[in-house]
Amino acid sequence: MANIKIFGVDQTTNQARTITTGDVVILPKAISLAAFGPTTDIATGDGAAYMVIPDILNGFNLTRAQAVVITAGTTNATTVQVHNLTQAADMLTGLISIASAATAGTPGTIDLASDNVTTDDILRIDVDTVSTTAPKGLIVILTFDGA
């Protein structure tokens, strides 16, 4: 049997290292949420989409929040917030921002004081601003990593 080398990132030092027998490996988990259909203009408002945290993500932290649109909007950015309805807390200190004429957004800045999720937390996707000519089809990608 061939030896397989697996590499990981040390959570304390953020440096790459070889994973050895006995190490506990927690892989990040990503979830995509379609907040608006592919031909639907994006509109401002709270509650564009909701998700319930499953038990497999209990105790995990939100580590990345990104969004894409199917058809780009023009003039001004579209911005998106992730809100933990159960904990009554916004999870981003800097919103996800999709620039005018772009289809991929700049990831939001995670609020480290509000990044933890527990089983049955309800997360809400809020659209705070929309380009003057609205983009179509909003998909939000949330990545969680074990604490």
Short mmCIF file of C-alpha atoms in Angstrom, two decimals:
data_model
loop_
_atom_site.label_atom_id
_atom_site.label_comp_id
_atom_site.label_asym_id
_atom_site.label_seq_id
_atom_site.Cartn_x
_atom_site.Cartn_y
_atom_site.Cartn_z
CA MET A 1 0.00 0.00 0.00
CA ALA A 2 1.37 3.41 -0.97
CA ASN A 3 1.84 6.10 1.64
CA ILE A 4 -0.36 9.11 1.08
CA LYS A 5 0.73 12.47 2.38
CA ILE A 6 -2.07 14.82 3.33
CA PHE A 7 -1.40 18.45 4.03
CA GLY A 8 -3.45 20.80 6.13
CA VAL A 9 -3.28 24.21 7.73
CA ASP A 10 -2.40 24.58 11.40
CA GLN A 11 -5.33 26.49 12.95
CA THR A 12 -3.05 28.29 15.42
CA THR A 13 -0.22 29.41 13.13
CA ASN A 14 -2.10 29.35 9.79
CA GLN A 15 0.93 27.52 8.35
CA ALA A 16 0.79 24.44 6.11
CA ARG A 17 1.79 21.17 7.76
CA THR A 18 1.55 17.42 7.20
CA ILE A 19 -1.44 15.76 8.84
CA THR A 20 -0.47 12.65 10.76
CA THR A 21 -2.31 9.72 12.34
CA GLY A 22 -4.44 10.87 15.26
CA ASP A 23 -4.99 14.39 13.92
CA VAL A 24 -8.57 15.56 13.85
CA VAL A 25 -9.39 17.08 10.48
CA ILE A 26 -12.40 19.32 10.09
CA LEU A 27 -13.01 20.36 6.52
CA PRO A 28 -14.81 23.58 5.68
CA LYS A 29 -18.35 23.25 4.40
CA ALA A 30 -19.93 25.57 1.84
CA ILE A 31 -23.60 26.20 1.21
CA SER A 32 -25.05 28.05 -1.78
CA LEU A 33 -28.39 29.84 -1.46
CA ALA A 34 -30.36 31.10 -4.45
CA ALA A 35 -31.91 34.32 -3.17
CA PHE A 36 -33.35 35.44 -6.53
CA GLY A 37 -34.06 33.32 -9.60
CA PRO A 38 -31.79 33.63 -12.65
CA THR A 39 -34.18 35.95 -14.55
CA THR A 40 -35.49 37.91 -11.55
CA ASP A 41 -34.32 41.46 -10.81
CA ILE A 42 -32.66 41.71 -7.40
CA ALA A 43 -34.48 44.04 -4.99
CA THR A 44 -33.54 45.53 -1.63
CA GLY A 45 -34.97 44.15 1.57
CA ASP A 46 -34.47 41.78 4.46
CA GLY A 47 -35.22 38.11 3.91
CA ALA A 48 -34.22 37.49 0.28
CA ALA A 49 -33.43 33.94 1.46
CA TYR A 50 -33.32 31.95 4.69
CA MET A 51 -31.48 28.85 5.83
CA VAL A 52 -31.52 26.73 8.97
CA ILE A 53 -28.18 25.56 10.36
CA PRO A 54 -28.08 21.73 10.37
CA ASP A 55 -26.52 19.80 13.26
CA ILE A 56 -23.45 18.98 11.14
CA LEU A 57 -22.51 22.71 11.37
CA ASN A 58 -23.16 23.05 15.12
CA GLY A 59 -20.32 25.08 16.65
CA PHE A 60 -18.84 26.05 13.28
CA ASN A 61 -17.85 29.60 12.35
CA LEU A 62 -18.73 31.52 9.23
CA THR A 63 -15.36 32.03 7.50
CA ARG A 64 -16.35 33.39 4.09
CA ALA A 65 -19.42 35.06 2.60
CA GLN A 66 -19.48 35.61 -1.16
CA ALA A 67 -22.16 36.30 -3.75
CA VAL A 68 -22.57 36.11 -7.50
CA VAL A 69 -25.25 37.27 -9.91
CA ILE A 70 -26.30 35.66 -13.17
CA THR A 71 -26.62 38.96 -15.07
CA ALA A 72 -24.60 41.99 -13.98
CA GLY A 73 -26.26 45.21 -12.92
CA THR A 74 -24.97 48.65 -13.86
CA THR A 75 -24.36 51.91 -12.03
CA ASN A 76 -23.51 51.49 -8.34
CA ALA A 77 -22.88 48.33 -6.34
CA THR A 78 -25.25 45.71 -5.01
CA THR A 79 -24.52 44.88 -1.34
CA VAL A 80 -25.56 41.88 0.74
CA GLN A 81 -25.60 41.16 4.49
CA VAL A 82 -25.86 37.81 6.31
CA HIS A 83 -27.95 38.10 9.47
CA ASN A 84 -28.33 35.47 12.19
CA LEU A 85 -32.01 35.86 13.02
CA THR A 86 -31.80 33.52 16.03
CA GLN A 87 -28.94 35.46 17.63
CA ALA A 88 -30.24 38.85 16.38
CA ALA A 89 -26.82 39.71 14.93
CA ASP A 90 -25.39 40.75 11.58
CA MET A 91 -22.56 38.37 10.70
CA LEU A 92 -20.64 40.79 8.47
CA THR A 93 -18.95 44.05 9.44
CA GLY A 94 -18.22 44.73 5.76
CA LEU A 95 -20.96 43.80 3.31
CA ILE A 96 -20.56 41.53 0.29
CA SER A 97 -20.28 43.97 -2.62
CA ILE A 98 -20.97 43.25 -6.28
CA ALA A 99 -19.60 46.13 -8.35
CA SER A 100 -21.36 47.69 -11.31
CA ALA A 101 -21.00 45.46 -14.42
CA ALA A 102 -19.58 42.58 -12.33
CA THR A 103 -21.04 39.13 -11.73
CA ALA A 104 -18.84 38.08 -8.78
CA GLY A 105 -18.84 39.99 -5.52
CA THR A 106 -16.06 40.92 -3.14
CA PRO A 107 -16.42 38.69 -0.05
CA GLY A 108 -17.80 40.33 3.05
CA THR A 109 -15.76 40.93 6.20
CA ILE A 110 -16.78 38.45 8.91
CA ASP A 111 -17.72 39.85 12.33
CA LEU A 112 -15.63 37.60 14.58
CA ALA A 113 -17.94 38.36 17.52
CA SER A 114 -20.96 37.00 15.60
CA ASP A 115 -19.52 34.29 13.35
CA ASN A 116 -20.49 31.23 15.43
CA VAL A 117 -23.55 29.17 14.50
CA THR A 118 -25.44 26.48 16.38
CA THR A 119 -27.98 23.86 15.35
CA ASP A 120 -31.29 25.39 14.24
CA ASP A 121 -29.99 28.96 13.99
CA ILE A 122 -31.86 30.73 11.21
CA LEU A 123 -29.70 32.79 8.86
CA ARG A 124 -31.27 35.49 6.70
CA ILE A 125 -29.88 37.05 3.53
CA ASP A 126 -30.53 40.80 3.33
CA VAL A 127 -29.98 42.94 0.23
CA ASP A 128 -29.03 46.41 1.41
CA THR A 129 -28.43 48.19 -1.92
CA VAL A 130 -29.01 47.36 -5.59
CA SER A 131 -27.37 48.74 -8.73
CA THR A 132 -29.49 51.35 -10.55
CA THR A 133 -30.07 48.83 -13.34
CA ALA A 134 -30.70 45.79 -11.16
CA PRO A 135 -28.68 42.60 -11.61
CA LYS A 136 -30.57 39.34 -12.05
CA GLY A 137 -30.26 36.09 -10.11
CA LEU A 138 -28.49 36.33 -6.74
CA ILE A 139 -26.61 33.35 -5.30
CA VAL A 140 -24.93 33.64 -1.88
CA ILE A 141 -22.15 31.20 -0.91
CA LEU A 142 -21.44 30.75 2.80
CA THR A 143 -18.41 28.80 4.01
CA PHE A 144 -18.24 27.42 7.55
CA ASP A 145 -15.22 25.92 9.31
CA GLY A 146 -15.02 23.94 12.53
CA ALA A 147 -14.06 25.94 15.58
#
